[in-house]
Amino acid sequence: MPSTTNKPARLRTAVCPGSFDPVTNGHVDVIERASRLFDRLIVAVGRNTAKAPVFTVEERLEHLRCTVGDLPGVEVTAFAGLLTDAVRQFGALAVVRGLRAVSDFEWEFQMALMNRELDPGCETVFLMPSARFSFVSSTMIREIARLRGDISAFVPEPVASALLERVRG
Ligand code: PNS
């Protein structure tokens, strides 16, 4: 229905944050789904202080740009500090997180509620990736690569080559 006011249309922006170390086909699936729901989707590489990364932030940005950077409305960037601050700075309505299985739920629920406690305007939307990615995690991919397993079905091609080169030296 056409707008009856003179207000400029507001772009519905969401932030999809993550470590993306490395980006997996499951992440790509969630980003594609989210990009169809929002006008603008900011894929934001954050620092998870509990994890020592294999790839630098710049490398992760490069991997994301060459896999999801061309999707309509998708922008790729990094953020430092609290996610809630980044969400406010981006003018986003929501945080998008993928839920692969019930086992993800407890941590994601805790994080969503803490973020909303820190900023009552910070809503989180959960999207389920395709079931064929429900067992794929960056942690497992890094381990399989280190142990010389085949990761080609789980990550985009440029990422597979970069990871194999990085972990096998
Ligand atoms: O892909 P990950 O590792 O699950 O992503 C976690 C991430 C980066 C989204 C999370 O650690 C985060 O939001 N970090 C920013 C710091 C912050 O806001 N911490 C409080 C979260 S309740």
PDB file of C-alpha atoms and ligand atoms in Angstrom:
ATOM      1  CA  MET A   1       0.000   0.000   0.000  1.00  0.00           C
ATOM      2  CA  PRO A   2       1.470   3.422  -0.875  1.00  0.00           C
ATOM      3  CA  SER A   3       2.517   5.640   2.039  1.00  0.00           C
ATOM      4  CA  THR A   4      -0.050   8.290   2.986  1.00  0.00           C
ATOM      5  CA  THR A   5       2.483  10.435   4.871  1.00  0.00           C
ATOM      6  CA  ASN A   6       5.313  12.623   3.622  1.00  0.00           C
ATOM      7  CA  LYS A   7       7.822  10.821   5.836  1.00  0.00           C
ATOM      8  CA  PRO A   8      10.777   9.361   3.923  1.00  0.00           C
ATOM      9  CA  ALA A   9      10.644   5.551   3.830  1.00  0.00           C
ATOM     10  CA  ARG A  10      12.945   4.158   6.542  1.00  0.00           C
ATOM     11  CA  LEU A  11      15.278   1.403   5.461  1.00  0.00           C
ATOM     12  CA  ARG A  12      14.741  -1.631   7.627  1.00  0.00           C
ATOM     13  CA  THR A  13      18.278  -2.466   8.696  1.00  0.00           C
ATOM     14  CA  ALA A  14      19.498  -5.533  10.563  1.00  0.00           C
ATOM     15  CA  VAL A  15      22.937  -6.569  11.775  1.00  0.00           C
ATOM     16  CA  CYS A  16      24.191 -10.124  11.400  1.00  0.00           C
ATOM     17  CA  PRO A  17      27.194 -10.321  13.746  1.00  0.00           C
ATOM     18  CA  GLY A  18      29.633 -13.161  14.128  1.00  0.00           C
ATOM     19  CA  SER A  19      33.232 -14.256  14.356  1.00  0.00           C
ATOM     20  CA  PHE A  20      33.075 -15.827  10.871  1.00  0.00           C
ATOM     21  CA  ASP A  21      36.398 -17.618  11.470  1.00  0.00           C
ATOM     22  CA  PRO A  22      35.861 -18.896   8.846  1.00  0.00           C
ATOM     23  CA  VAL A  23      32.548 -18.059   7.184  1.00  0.00           C
ATOM     24  CA  THR A  24      30.731 -21.354   6.463  1.00  0.00           C
ATOM     25  CA  ASN A  25      27.998 -22.328   4.014  1.00  0.00           C
ATOM     26  CA  GLY A  26      25.645 -22.268   7.024  1.00  0.00           C
ATOM     27  CA  HIS A  27      26.478 -18.584   7.640  1.00  0.00           C
ATOM     28  CA  VAL A  28      25.934 -17.864   3.934  1.00  0.00           C
ATOM     29  CA  ASP A  29      22.531 -19.587   4.082  1.00  0.00           C
ATOM     30  CA  VAL A  30      21.426 -17.454   7.073  1.00  0.00           C
ATOM     31  CA  ILE A  31      22.761 -14.243   5.474  1.00  0.00           C
ATOM     32  CA  GLU A  32      20.849 -14.988   2.239  1.00  0.00           C
ATOM     33  CA  ARG A  33      17.624 -15.589   4.200  1.00  0.00           C
ATOM     34  CA  ALA A  34      18.085 -12.409   6.273  1.00  0.00           C
ATOM     35  CA  SER A  35      18.864 -10.332   3.180  1.00  0.00           C
ATOM     36  CA  ARG A  36      15.426 -11.243   1.820  1.00  0.00           C
ATOM     37  CA  LEU A  37      13.716  -9.995   5.006  1.00  0.00           C
ATOM     38  CA  PHE A  38      15.485  -6.648   5.497  1.00  0.00           C
ATOM     39  CA  ASP A  39      16.249  -3.753   3.135  1.00  0.00           C
ATOM     40  CA  ARG A  40      19.794  -3.495   4.425  1.00  0.00           C
ATOM     41  CA  LEU A  41      21.769  -6.218   6.160  1.00  0.00           C
ATOM     42  CA  ILE A  42      25.077  -5.374   7.782  1.00  0.00           C
ATOM     43  CA  VAL A  43      27.238  -8.453   8.188  1.00  0.00           C
ATOM     44  CA  ALA A  44      29.532  -7.432  11.020  1.00  0.00           C
ATOM     45  CA  VAL A  45      32.711  -9.214  12.065  1.00  0.00           C
ATOM     46  CA  GLY A  46      33.091  -8.913  15.822  1.00  0.00           C
ATOM     47  CA  ARG A  47      35.646 -10.030  18.283  1.00  0.00           C
ATOM     48  CA  ASN A  48      34.738 -13.032  20.382  1.00  0.00           C
ATOM     49  CA  THR A  49      37.196 -12.688  23.259  1.00  0.00           C
ATOM     50  CA  ALA A  50      36.743 -16.397  24.128  1.00  0.00           C
ATOM     51  CA  LYS A  51      38.258 -17.476  20.782  1.00  0.00           C
ATOM     52  CA  ALA A  52      41.767 -17.140  19.295  1.00  0.00           C
ATOM     53  CA  PRO A  53      41.139 -16.517  15.584  1.00  0.00           C
ATOM     54  CA  VAL A  54      42.800 -18.311  12.672  1.00  0.00           C
ATOM     55  CA  PHE A  55      42.098 -15.432  10.271  1.00  0.00           C
ATOM     56  CA  THR A  56      42.603 -11.719  10.938  1.00  0.00           C
ATOM     57  CA  VAL A  57      39.577  -9.432  10.853  1.00  0.00           C
ATOM     58  CA  GLU A  58      40.765  -8.102   7.459  1.00  0.00           C
ATOM     59  CA  GLU A  59      40.975 -11.640   6.048  1.00  0.00           C
ATOM     60  CA  ARG A  60      37.501 -12.493   7.359  1.00  0.00           C
ATOM     61  CA  LEU A  61      36.106  -9.313   5.812  1.00  0.00           C
ATOM     62  CA  GLU A  62      37.673 -10.288   2.493  1.00  0.00           C
ATOM     63  CA  HIS A  63      36.155 -13.810   2.679  1.00  0.00           C
ATOM     64  CA  LEU A  64      32.717 -12.386   3.476  1.00  0.00           C
ATOM     65  CA  ARG A  65      32.926  -9.754   0.736  1.00  0.00           C
ATOM     66  CA  CYS A  66      33.718 -12.311  -1.929  1.00  0.00           C
ATOM     67  CA  THR A  67      30.946 -14.709  -0.797  1.00  0.00           C
ATOM     68  CA  VAL A  68      27.997 -12.497   0.273  1.00  0.00           C
ATOM     69  CA  GLY A  69      29.142  -8.986  -0.689  1.00  0.00           C
ATOM     70  CA  ASP A  70      27.111  -9.005  -3.930  1.00  0.00           C
ATOM     71  CA  LEU A  71      23.783  -9.963  -2.342  1.00  0.00           C
ATOM     72  CA  PRO A  72      21.217  -7.131  -2.602  1.00  0.00           C
ATOM     73  CA  GLY A  73      21.318  -4.824   0.424  1.00  0.00           C
ATOM     74  CA  VAL A  74      24.227  -6.622   2.069  1.00  0.00           C
ATOM     75  CA  GLU A  75      27.187  -4.669   3.471  1.00  0.00           C
ATOM     76  CA  VAL A  76      30.205  -6.219   5.167  1.00  0.00           C
ATOM     77  CA  THR A  77      32.072  -4.473   7.940  1.00  0.00           C
ATOM     78  CA  ALA A  78      33.745  -4.984  11.326  1.00  0.00           C
ATOM     79  CA  PHE A  79      32.868  -3.682  14.746  1.00  0.00           C
ATOM     80  CA  ALA A  80      34.783  -3.310  17.988  1.00  0.00           C
ATOM     81  CA  GLY A  81      33.325  -3.168  21.473  1.00  0.00           C
ATOM     82  CA  LEU A  82      29.769  -3.998  22.417  1.00  0.00           C
ATOM     83  CA  LEU A  83      27.351  -5.331  19.833  1.00  0.00           C
ATOM     84  CA  THR A  84      24.569  -3.155  21.253  1.00  0.00           C
ATOM     85  CA  ASP A  85      26.644  -0.019  20.554  1.00  0.00           C
ATOM     86  CA  ALA A  86      27.274  -1.160  16.986  1.00  0.00           C
ATOM     87  CA  VAL A  87      23.574  -1.916  16.452  1.00  0.00           C
ATOM     88  CA  ARG A  88      22.686   1.614  17.576  1.00  0.00           C
ATOM     89  CA  GLN A  89      25.409   3.192  15.410  1.00  0.00           C
ATOM     90  CA  PHE A  90      24.190   1.273  12.355  1.00  0.00           C
ATOM     91  CA  GLY A  91      20.602   2.396  13.032  1.00  0.00           C
ATOM     92  CA  ALA A  92      19.508  -1.252  12.974  1.00  0.00           C
ATOM     93  CA  LEU A  93      16.141  -2.603  14.082  1.00  0.00           C
ATOM     94  CA  ALA A  94      17.383  -6.053  14.935  1.00  0.00           C
ATOM     95  CA  VAL A  95      20.259  -8.471  15.355  1.00  0.00           C
ATOM     96  CA  VAL A  96      20.016 -11.633  13.234  1.00  0.00           C
ATOM     97  CA  ARG A  97      21.526 -14.864  14.537  1.00  0.00           C
ATOM     98  CA  GLY A  98      21.359 -18.364  13.112  1.00  0.00           C
ATOM     99  CA  LEU A  99      19.985 -21.209  15.228  1.00  0.00           C
ATOM    100  CA  ARG A 100      21.195 -24.588  14.016  1.00  0.00           C
ATOM    101  CA  ALA A 101      19.834 -26.789  16.761  1.00  0.00           C
ATOM    102  CA  VAL A 102      18.328 -26.713  20.233  1.00  0.00           C
ATOM    103  CA  SER A 103      21.872 -26.895  21.617  1.00  0.00           C
ATOM    104  CA  ASP A 104      22.538 -23.383  20.244  1.00  0.00           C
ATOM    105  CA  PHE A 105      19.466 -22.014  21.920  1.00  0.00           C
ATOM    106  CA  GLU A 106      20.605 -21.636  25.505  1.00  0.00           C
ATOM    107  CA  TRP A 107      23.649 -19.483  24.693  1.00  0.00           C
ATOM    108  CA  GLU A 108      21.843 -17.496  22.010  1.00  0.00           C
ATOM    109  CA  PHE A 109      18.882 -16.867  24.328  1.00  0.00           C
ATOM    110  CA  GLN A 110      21.226 -15.650  27.069  1.00  0.00           C
ATOM    111  CA  MET A 111      23.074 -13.370  24.649  1.00  0.00           C
ATOM    112  CA  ALA A 112      19.825 -11.951  23.213  1.00  0.00           C
ATOM    113  CA  LEU A 113      18.451 -11.188  26.682  1.00  0.00           C
ATOM    114  CA  MET A 114      21.741  -9.653  27.857  1.00  0.00           C
ATOM    115  CA  ASN A 115      21.870  -7.459  24.760  1.00  0.00           C
ATOM    116  CA  ARG A 116      18.300  -6.319  25.420  1.00  0.00           C
ATOM    117  CA  GLU A 117      19.195  -5.633  29.044  1.00  0.00           C
ATOM    118  CA  LEU A 118      22.116  -3.483  27.858  1.00  0.00           C
ATOM    119  CA  ASP A 119      19.863  -1.714  25.355  1.00  0.00           C
ATOM    120  CA  PRO A 120      16.086  -2.239  25.592  1.00  0.00           C
ATOM    121  CA  GLY A 121      15.793  -1.368  21.883  1.00  0.00           C
ATOM    122  CA  CYS A 122      18.055  -4.252  20.824  1.00  0.00           C
ATOM    123  CA  GLU A 123      15.843  -7.048  19.481  1.00  0.00           C
ATOM    124  CA  THR A 124      17.220 -10.373  18.227  1.00  0.00           C
ATOM    125  CA  VAL A 125      15.700 -12.403  15.395  1.00  0.00           C
ATOM    126  CA  PHE A 126      16.665 -16.055  14.994  1.00  0.00           C
ATOM    127  CA  LEU A 127      16.723 -17.742  11.606  1.00  0.00           C
ATOM    128  CA  MET A 128      17.171 -21.463  10.971  1.00  0.00           C
ATOM    129  CA  PRO A 129      19.624 -22.410   8.234  1.00  0.00           C
ATOM    130  CA  SER A 130      18.801 -25.260   5.878  1.00  0.00           C
ATOM    131  CA  ALA A 131      18.885 -28.582   7.761  1.00  0.00           C
ATOM    132  CA  ARG A 132      21.823 -29.692   5.620  1.00  0.00           C
ATOM    133  CA  PHE A 133      23.972 -27.129   7.450  1.00  0.00           C
ATOM    134  CA  SER A 134      22.643 -27.852  10.933  1.00  0.00           C
ATOM    135  CA  PHE A 135      25.835 -29.665  11.973  1.00  0.00           C
ATOM    136  CA  VAL A 136      28.330 -27.249  10.387  1.00  0.00           C
ATOM    137  CA  SER A 137      30.366 -25.026  12.710  1.00  0.00           C
ATOM    138  CA  SER A 138      33.495 -22.924  12.186  1.00  0.00           C
ATOM    139  CA  THR A 139      35.156 -24.731  15.105  1.00  0.00           C
ATOM    140  CA  MET A 140      34.670 -28.148  13.477  1.00  0.00           C
ATOM    141  CA  ILE A 141      35.774 -26.854  10.076  1.00  0.00           C
ATOM    142  CA  ARG A 142      39.038 -25.537  11.552  1.00  0.00           C
ATOM    143  CA  GLU A 143      39.697 -28.896  13.234  1.00  0.00           C
ATOM    144  CA  ILE A 144      38.890 -30.952  10.122  1.00  0.00           C
ATOM    145  CA  ALA A 145      41.215 -28.721   8.073  1.00  0.00           C
ATOM    146  CA  ARG A 146      44.027 -29.137  10.643  1.00  0.00           C
ATOM    147  CA  LEU A 147      43.577 -32.903  10.505  1.00  0.00           C
ATOM    148  CA  ARG A 148      43.726 -32.865   6.690  1.00  0.00           C
ATOM    149  CA  GLY A 149      40.062 -33.704   6.140  1.00  0.00           C
ATOM    150  CA  ASP A 150      37.958 -32.487   3.215  1.00  0.00           C
ATOM    151  CA  ILE A 151      36.158 -29.231   4.056  1.00  0.00           C
ATOM    152  CA  SER A 152      35.051 -28.356   0.522  1.00  0.00           C
ATOM    153  CA  ALA A 153      31.355 -29.149   1.169  1.00  0.00           C
ATOM    154  CA  PHE A 154      31.142 -26.863   4.188  1.00  0.00           C
ATOM    155  CA  VAL A 155      32.765 -23.553   3.245  1.00  0.00           C
ATOM    156  CA  PRO A 156      32.806 -21.357   0.116  1.00  0.00           C
ATOM    157  CA  GLU A 157      35.685 -22.232  -2.235  1.00  0.00           C
ATOM    158  CA  PRO A 158      38.045 -19.284  -1.655  1.00  0.00           C
ATOM    159  CA  VAL A 159      37.739 -19.863   2.083  1.00  0.00           C
ATOM    160  CA  ALA A 160      38.531 -23.584   1.787  1.00  0.00           C
ATOM    161  CA  SER A 161      41.823 -22.877  -0.017  1.00  0.00           C
ATOM    162  CA  ALA A 162      42.797 -20.079   2.378  1.00  0.00           C
ATOM    163  CA  LEU A 163      42.065 -22.218   5.444  1.00  0.00           C
ATOM    164  CA  LEU A 164      43.967 -25.246   4.171  1.00  0.00           C
ATOM    165  CA  GLU A 165      46.953 -23.043   3.399  1.00  0.00           C
ATOM    166  CA  ARG A 166      46.781 -21.361   6.828  1.00  0.00           C
ATOM    167  CA  VAL A 167      46.456 -24.454   9.016  1.00  0.00           C
ATOM    168  CA  ARG A 168      48.781 -26.718   7.070  1.00  0.00           C
ATOM    169  CA  GLY A 169      51.420 -24.004   6.661  1.00  0.00           C
TER     170      GLY A 169
HETATM  171  O1  PNS B   1      30.181 -16.216  15.679  1.00  0.00           O
HETATM  172  P1  PNS B   1      30.181 -16.022  17.179  1.00  0.00           P
HETATM  173  O2  PNS B   1      31.555 -16.323  17.754  1.00  0.00           O
HETATM  174  O3  PNS B   1      29.087 -16.787  17.876  1.00  0.00           O
HETATM  175  O4  PNS B   1      29.901 -14.442  17.408  1.00  0.00           O
HETATM  176  C1  PNS B   1      29.858 -13.924  18.708  1.00  0.00           C
HETATM  177  C2  PNS B   1      29.760 -12.391  18.679  1.00  0.00           C
HETATM  178  C3  PNS B   1      30.955 -11.772  17.971  1.00  0.00           C
HETATM  179  C4  PNS B   1      28.473 -11.980  17.964  1.00  0.00           C
HETATM  180  C5  PNS B   1      29.702 -11.958  20.187  1.00  0.00           C
HETATM  181  O5  PNS B   1      30.819 -12.445  20.857  1.00  0.00           O
HETATM  182  C6  PNS B   1      29.611 -10.449  20.349  1.00  0.00           C
HETATM  183  O6  PNS B   1      28.553  -9.870  20.189  1.00  0.00           O
HETATM  184  N1  PNS B   1      30.761  -9.812  20.653  1.00  0.00           N
HETATM  185  C7  PNS B   1      30.832  -8.367  20.864  1.00  0.00           C
HETATM  186  C8  PNS B   1      31.033  -8.023  22.345  1.00  0.00           C
HETATM  187  C9  PNS B   1      29.700  -8.038  23.089  1.00  0.00           C
HETATM  188  O7  PNS B   1      28.804  -7.273  22.800  1.00  0.00           O
HETATM  189  N2  PNS B   1      29.617  -8.945  24.054  1.00  0.00           N
HETATM  190  C10 PNS B   1      28.415  -9.124  24.870  1.00  0.00           C
HETATM  191  C11 PNS B   1      27.473 -10.133  24.220  1.00  0.00           C
HETATM  192  S1  PNS B   1      26.142 -10.489  25.292  1.00  0.00           S
END
